[in-house]
CSV table of C-alpha atoms in Angstrom, one decimal:
chain,number,residue,atom,x,y,z
G,1,MET,CA,0.0,0.0,0.0
G,2,THR,CA,1.4,3.4,-1.1
G,3,THR,CA,1.4,6.1,1.6
G,4,THR,CA,-0.1,9.4,0.5
G,5,ARG,CA,2.3,12.3,1.1
G,6,MET,CA,1.3,15.9,1.5
G,7,ARG,CA,3.5,18.9,0.6
G,8,PRO,CA,2.3,22.5,1.3
G,9,LEU,CA,2.4,24.7,-1.9
G,10,SER,CA,2.8,27.9,0.1
G,11,GLU,CA,2.5,29.3,3.6
G,12,HIS,CA,-1.1,30.2,3.4
G,13,VAL,CA,-2.8,28.2,0.7
G,14,GLY,CA,-2.5,24.9,-1.2
G,15,VAL,CA,-1.2,21.4,-0.7
G,16,GLU,CA,0.1,18.8,-3.1
G,17,ALA,CA,-0.7,15.1,-2.6
G,18,SER,CA,1.6,12.4,-4.1
G,19,GLY,CA,1.7,8.7,-4.0
G,20,VAL,CA,-2.0,8.4,-4.7
G,21,ASP,CA,-4.2,7.0,-7.5
G,22,LEU,CA,-7.5,8.9,-7.2
G,23,ASN,CA,-9.3,6.1,-9.1
G,24,THR,CA,-8.7,3.5,-6.4
G,25,ILE,CA,-8.4,5.3,-3.1
G,26,ASP,CA,-10.3,3.9,-0.1
G,27,ASP,CA,-12.6,5.8,2.2
G,28,ALA,CA,-9.9,6.5,4.8
G,29,THR,CA,-7.6,8.1,2.2
G,30,PHE,CA,-10.5,10.0,0.7
G,31,GLY,CA,-11.2,11.4,4.2
G,32,THR,CA,-7.6,12.5,4.4
G,33,LEU,CA,-7.9,14.4,1.1
G,34,ARG,CA,-11.2,16.0,2.2
G,35,ARG,CA,-9.6,17.3,5.4
G,36,ALA,CA,-6.6,18.6,3.4
G,37,LEU,CA,-8.8,20.5,1.1
G,38,ALA,CA,-10.7,22.1,4.0
G,39,ASP,CA,-7.5,23.1,5.7
G,40,HIS,CA,-5.5,24.3,2.7
G,41,GLY,CA,-8.1,25.5,0.2
G,42,ILE,CA,-6.7,23.7,-2.8
G,43,LEU,CA,-5.5,20.1,-3.3
G,44,PHE,CA,-3.2,19.4,-6.3
G,45,VAL,CA,-2.4,15.9,-7.6
G,46,ARG,CA,-0.2,15.0,-10.6
G,47,ASP,CA,-0.2,12.1,-13.0
G,48,GLN,CA,-3.8,10.9,-12.8
G,49,ALA,CA,-4.9,8.7,-15.7
G,50,MET,CA,-8.6,9.4,-15.6
G,51,SER,CA,-11.3,8.7,-18.1
G,52,PRO,CA,-14.3,11.0,-18.2
G,53,GLU,CA,-16.3,8.4,-16.4
G,54,GLN,CA,-13.7,8.1,-13.7
G,55,HIS,CA,-13.5,11.9,-13.4
G,56,ILE,CA,-17.3,12.0,-12.8
G,57,ALA,CA,-17.2,9.1,-10.4
G,58,PHE,CA,-14.5,10.8,-8.3
G,59,ALA,CA,-16.4,14.1,-8.3
G,60,ARG,CA,-19.5,12.3,-7.0
G,61,ARG,CA,-17.6,11.3,-3.9
G,62,TRP,CA,-17.3,14.9,-3.0
G,63,GLY,CA,-21.0,15.8,-3.5
G,64,THR,CA,-23.7,16.6,-6.0
G,65,ILE,CA,-22.4,17.8,-9.4
G,66,ASP,CA,-23.4,21.3,-10.4
G,67,VAL,CA,-23.7,21.6,-14.2
G,68,ASN,CA,-22.2,24.9,-15.4
G,69,LYS,CA,-24.6,27.2,-17.1
G,70,TYR,CA,-22.0,29.1,-19.2
G,71,PHE,CA,-19.2,26.8,-20.3
G,72,PRO,CA,-19.5,24.3,-23.2
G,73,ALA,CA,-20.1,20.8,-22.1
G,74,ASN,CA,-17.8,18.0,-23.1
G,75,GLY,CA,-19.4,15.9,-25.8
G,76,GLY,CA,-21.4,13.1,-24.3
G,77,TYR,CA,-20.7,14.2,-20.7
G,78,PRO,CA,-22.9,17.1,-19.5
G,79,GLU,CA,-21.4,17.0,-16.1
G,80,ILE,CA,-18.0,18.0,-17.6
G,81,ALA,CA,-17.5,21.6,-18.6
G,82,GLU,CA,-14.7,22.4,-21.0
G,83,VAL,CA,-12.4,25.3,-20.1
G,84,ARG,CA,-10.5,25.8,-23.3
G,85,LYS,CA,-8.4,28.2,-25.4
G,86,ALA,CA,-7.5,27.5,-29.0
G,87,GLU,CA,-4.3,28.3,-30.7
G,88,THR,CA,-6.0,31.1,-32.5
G,89,GLN,CA,-7.7,32.7,-29.5
G,90,GLN,CA,-6.4,35.6,-27.5
G,91,THR,CA,-8.8,35.6,-24.5
G,92,ASN,CA,-8.8,32.8,-21.9
G,93,ILE,CA,-11.5,31.8,-19.4
G,94,GLY,CA,-10.9,32.9,-15.8
G,95,GLY,CA,-8.1,35.4,-16.6
G,96,GLY,CA,-9.0,37.7,-13.7
G,97,TRP,CA,-9.2,37.0,-10.0
G,98,HIS,CA,-12.5,35.4,-9.0
G,99,THR,CA,-14.4,32.9,-6.9
G,100,ASP,CA,-16.6,30.6,-9.0
G,101,HIS,CA,-20.4,30.8,-8.5
G,102,SER,CA,-20.5,33.5,-5.9
G,103,TYR,CA,-23.4,34.9,-8.0
G,104,ASP,CA,-25.5,31.8,-7.0
G,105,GLN,CA,-27.8,31.8,-4.0
G,106,VAL,CA,-26.0,28.7,-2.8
G,107,PRO,CA,-22.5,28.9,-4.3
G,108,ALA,CA,-20.6,25.9,-5.4
G,109,MET,CA,-18.3,24.1,-2.9
G,110,GLY,CA,-15.6,23.9,-5.4
G,111,SER,CA,-14.4,22.4,-8.7
G,112,ILE,CA,-12.3,19.5,-9.8
G,113,LEU,CA,-10.2,20.6,-12.8
G,114,LEU,CA,-8.3,17.9,-14.8
G,115,ALA,CA,-5.7,19.0,-17.4
G,116,ARG,CA,-6.2,17.3,-20.8
G,117,GLU,CA,-4.0,19.4,-23.1
G,118,THR,CA,-1.5,22.0,-21.8
G,119,PRO,CA,0.9,24.4,-23.6
G,120,PRO,CA,4.6,23.8,-23.5
G,121,THR,CA,5.1,26.7,-21.1
G,122,GLY,CA,2.7,29.0,-19.3
G,123,GLY,CA,-1.0,28.5,-18.4
G,124,ASP,CA,-0.4,28.2,-14.7
G,125,THR,CA,-3.2,28.9,-12.2
G,126,LEU,CA,-2.7,31.2,-9.2
G,127,PHE,CA,-4.7,30.7,-6.0
G,128,ALA,CA,-5.2,33.1,-3.0
G,129,GLY,CA,-6.1,32.0,0.5
G,130,MET,CA,-8.9,34.3,1.7
G,131,GLY,CA,-8.8,33.1,5.3
G,132,ALA,CA,-5.2,34.4,5.6
G,133,VAL,CA,-6.2,37.7,3.9
G,134,PHE,CA,-8.9,38.2,6.5
G,135,ASN,CA,-6.6,37.4,9.3
G,136,SER,CA,-4.2,40.1,8.1
G,137,LEU,CA,-6.7,42.9,8.5
G,138,SER,CA,-7.0,45.2,11.5
G,139,ASP,CA,-9.4,44.3,14.3
G,140,GLY,CA,-11.5,47.4,13.4
G,141,LEU,CA,-11.8,46.5,9.8
G,142,LYS,CA,-12.6,42.9,10.6
G,143,ALA,CA,-15.5,44.1,12.9
G,144,THR,CA,-16.8,46.4,10.2
G,145,LEU,CA,-16.7,43.6,7.5
G,146,ARG,CA,-18.5,41.1,9.8
G,147,GLU,CA,-21.6,43.4,9.7
G,148,LEU,CA,-21.6,43.8,5.9
G,149,ARG,CA,-23.2,41.7,3.2
G,150,ALA,CA,-22.3,42.0,-0.5
G,151,VAL,CA,-24.2,41.7,-3.7
G,152,HIS,CA,-22.9,39.4,-6.4
G,153,SER,CA,-23.9,38.8,-10.1
G,154,ALA,CA,-22.4,37.3,-13.3
G,155,ASP,CA,-24.6,39.2,-15.7
G,156,HIS,CA,-22.0,41.8,-16.6
G,157,ILE,CA,-19.6,38.9,-17.5
G,158,TYR,CA,-21.7,36.4,-19.4
G,159,SER,CA,-24.8,38.2,-20.8
G,160,ALA,CA,-25.2,38.9,-24.5
G,161,ASP,CA,-23.6,42.4,-24.0
G,162,GLY,CA,-21.2,41.3,-21.3
G,163,ILE,CA,-17.4,41.2,-21.1
G,164,TYR,CA,-17.0,37.8,-22.9
G,165,ALA,CA,-19.4,38.7,-25.7
G,166,LYS,CA,-16.8,41.3,-26.9
G,167,THR,CA,-14.0,38.7,-27.1
G,168,ASP,CA,-13.0,35.7,-29.2
G,169,GLN,CA,-14.5,33.4,-26.5
G,170,ALA,CA,-18.0,34.6,-27.3
G,171,ALA,CA,-18.9,31.8,-29.7
G,172,ASP,CA,-17.9,29.1,-27.2
G,173,LEU,CA,-20.0,30.3,-24.2
G,174,LYS,CA,-23.7,29.9,-23.5
G,175,GLY,CA,-26.2,31.1,-20.9
G,176,HIS,CA,-26.5,34.7,-22.3
G,177,ASP,CA,-30.0,34.9,-21.0
G,178,GLU,CA,-29.2,33.7,-17.5
G,179,ARG,CA,-29.8,36.3,-14.7
G,180,THR,CA,-28.0,36.0,-11.4
G,181,HIS,CA,-28.3,38.0,-8.2
G,182,ALA,CA,-27.1,36.8,-4.8
G,183,ILE,CA,-26.3,38.4,-1.4
G,184,HIS,CA,-23.8,36.9,0.9
G,185,PRO,CA,-22.0,37.9,4.1
G,186,ALA,CA,-18.7,39.7,3.4
G,187,VAL,CA,-17.2,37.4,6.0
G,188,ILE,CA,-18.3,33.8,6.1
G,189,ARG,CA,-17.3,30.9,8.3
G,190,HIS,CA,-16.0,27.8,6.5
G,191,PRO,CA,-18.6,25.0,6.9
G,192,GLN,CA,-15.9,22.4,7.9
G,193,THR,CA,-13.2,24.4,9.8
G,194,GLY,CA,-15.2,27.3,11.2
G,195,ARG,CA,-12.5,29.7,10.0
G,196,GLU,CA,-13.5,33.2,9.1
G,197,ILE,CA,-13.0,34.0,5.4
G,198,LEU,CA,-13.3,37.2,3.4
G,199,TYR,CA,-15.9,36.5,0.8
G,200,VAL,CA,-15.8,39.2,-1.9
G,201,ASN,CA,-14.1,39.0,-5.3
G,202,PRO,CA,-13.3,41.3,-8.2
G,203,ALA,CA,-15.2,39.5,-10.9
G,204,PHE,CA,-18.7,39.1,-9.3
G,205,THR,CA,-19.0,41.3,-6.3
G,206,LEU,CA,-20.9,44.5,-7.3
G,207,HIS,CA,-21.3,46.4,-4.0
G,208,PHE,CA,-22.1,46.1,-0.4
G,209,GLU,CA,-25.8,45.7,0.5
G,210,GLY,CA,-27.3,49.1,1.3
G,211,TRP,CA,-24.3,50.9,-0.1
G,212,THR,CA,-24.0,52.4,-3.6
G,213,ARG,CA,-21.4,51.1,-6.0
G,214,GLU,CA,-19.5,54.4,-5.7
G,215,GLU,CA,-19.4,54.0,-1.9
G,216,SER,CA,-18.4,50.4,-2.1
G,217,VAL,CA,-15.5,50.7,-4.6
G,218,PRO,CA,-12.9,52.2,-2.2
G,219,LEU,CA,-13.2,49.5,0.4
G,220,LEU,CA,-13.5,46.7,-2.1
G,221,THR,CA,-10.4,48.0,-3.9
G,222,TYR,CA,-8.5,48.0,-0.7
G,223,LEU,CA,-9.5,44.5,0.1
G,224,TYR,CA,-8.7,43.3,-3.4
G,225,GLN,CA,-5.2,44.9,-3.2
G,226,MET,CA,-4.6,43.1,0.0
G,227,ALA,CA,-5.7,39.7,-1.5
G,228,MET,CA,-3.5,40.2,-4.6
G,229,GLN,CA,-0.3,40.3,-2.6
G,230,GLU,CA,1.9,37.3,-3.5
G,231,ARG,CA,2.4,36.3,0.1
G,232,PHE,CA,-1.2,34.9,0.1
G,233,HIS,CA,-0.8,32.9,-3.1
G,234,CYS,CA,0.3,29.6,-4.5
G,235,ARG,CA,1.0,28.7,-8.1
G,236,VAL,CA,0.0,25.5,-9.8
G,237,SER,CA,1.8,24.4,-13.0
G,238,TRP,CA,-0.1,21.9,-15.1
G,239,ALA,CA,0.7,18.9,-17.3
G,240,PRO,CA,-1.7,16.4,-18.8
G,241,GLY,CA,-3.1,14.3,-16.0
G,242,SER,CA,-2.7,17.1,-13.4
G,243,LEU,CA,-5.8,17.5,-11.2
G,244,ALA,CA,-6.7,20.3,-8.8
G,245,ILE,CA,-9.6,20.5,-6.4
G,246,TRP,CA,-10.3,23.9,-4.9
G,247,ASP,CA,-12.6,25.2,-2.3
G,248,ASN,CA,-14.5,28.2,-3.6
G,249,ARG,CA,-15.5,29.4,-0.1
G,250,SER,CA,-11.9,30.0,1.0
G,251,THR,CA,-10.0,30.8,-2.2
G,252,TRP,CA,-9.8,33.0,-5.2
G,253,HIS,CA,-8.1,31.8,-8.4
G,254,LEU,CA,-6.7,33.3,-11.7
G,255,ALA,CA,-5.8,31.5,-14.9
G,256,MET,CA,-2.6,32.9,-16.5
G,257,ASN,CA,-3.0,33.9,-20.1
G,258,ASP,CA,0.6,33.7,-21.2
G,259,TYR,CA,0.6,30.9,-23.9
G,260,HIS,CA,-0.7,32.6,-27.1
G,261,GLY,CA,-0.5,30.3,-30.1
G,262,HIS,CA,-0.9,27.2,-28.1
G,263,ARG,CA,-4.0,25.1,-27.2
G,264,ARG,CA,-5.1,24.5,-23.6
G,265,LEU,CA,-8.0,22.2,-22.7
G,266,MET,CA,-9.2,21.5,-19.1
G,267,HIS,CA,-12.1,19.4,-18.0
G,268,ARG,CA,-14.0,20.9,-15.0
G,269,ILE,CA,-16.6,19.4,-12.8
G,270,THR,CA,-18.2,21.7,-10.2
G,271,ILE,CA,-19.5,20.4,-6.9
G,272,ALA,CA,-22.6,21.9,-5.3
G,273,GLY,CA,-22.2,23.7,-2.0
G,274,GLU,CA,-24.3,24.7,1.0
G,275,PRO,CA,-25.7,28.1,2.2
G,276,LEU,CA,-23.1,30.5,3.5
G,277,HIS,CA,-23.2,32.0,6.9
């Protein structure tokens, strides 16, 4: 029996597991991985030979699959969304800091992203640990944020006149008529660890509840600048067969767009979450 080894990817976020075949792990090993994800925000594993059916079966061990409304589905497998960029495209998906599905009433727990085709260099993903970001704030600002709720939406990103509609990703995306609006606490407690986490993000947070956009921007900008400091980040470098599971409640992520002229194809399955408090 191979022993699963864990190596932190940075001080505040991320852990890499090795010595594990995700297709054959027993319940005890799976429990170890689940705890590692809760504690570190992102779990990364290399060299996984996974068919689409195995990818789906592994995802179901984590929870109910949340079918993405915007990304193209992999042919024959509606549970699998394709995150792709062709050799001829300039725009990538997820090229700004964000938290998936914060625009939903019950945001996704996280995603399981499996690399199928990767460029020879570039295409890394950065992750930020939002528990550590919140811990770094002053006691006064923490107290203020605990009393605030924030409004989230994806309409300005994915609608027919949204950001992606003006790019060369427009033809690949769907869900232009979807309308999203959700209000969540600006500081949430992680459902498993109880840790306080800053829960706003640059892509989908519009403003604080009861505040105007103009009033909200200065504070949001300050929080984003804090979270964008490299000390809170880890970087994942992909190869075919690399797999990452991240916790949307406690992390941001950003897909680097530094591989123009090369194809990148990732298969993503999103796992449903629970109400945030």
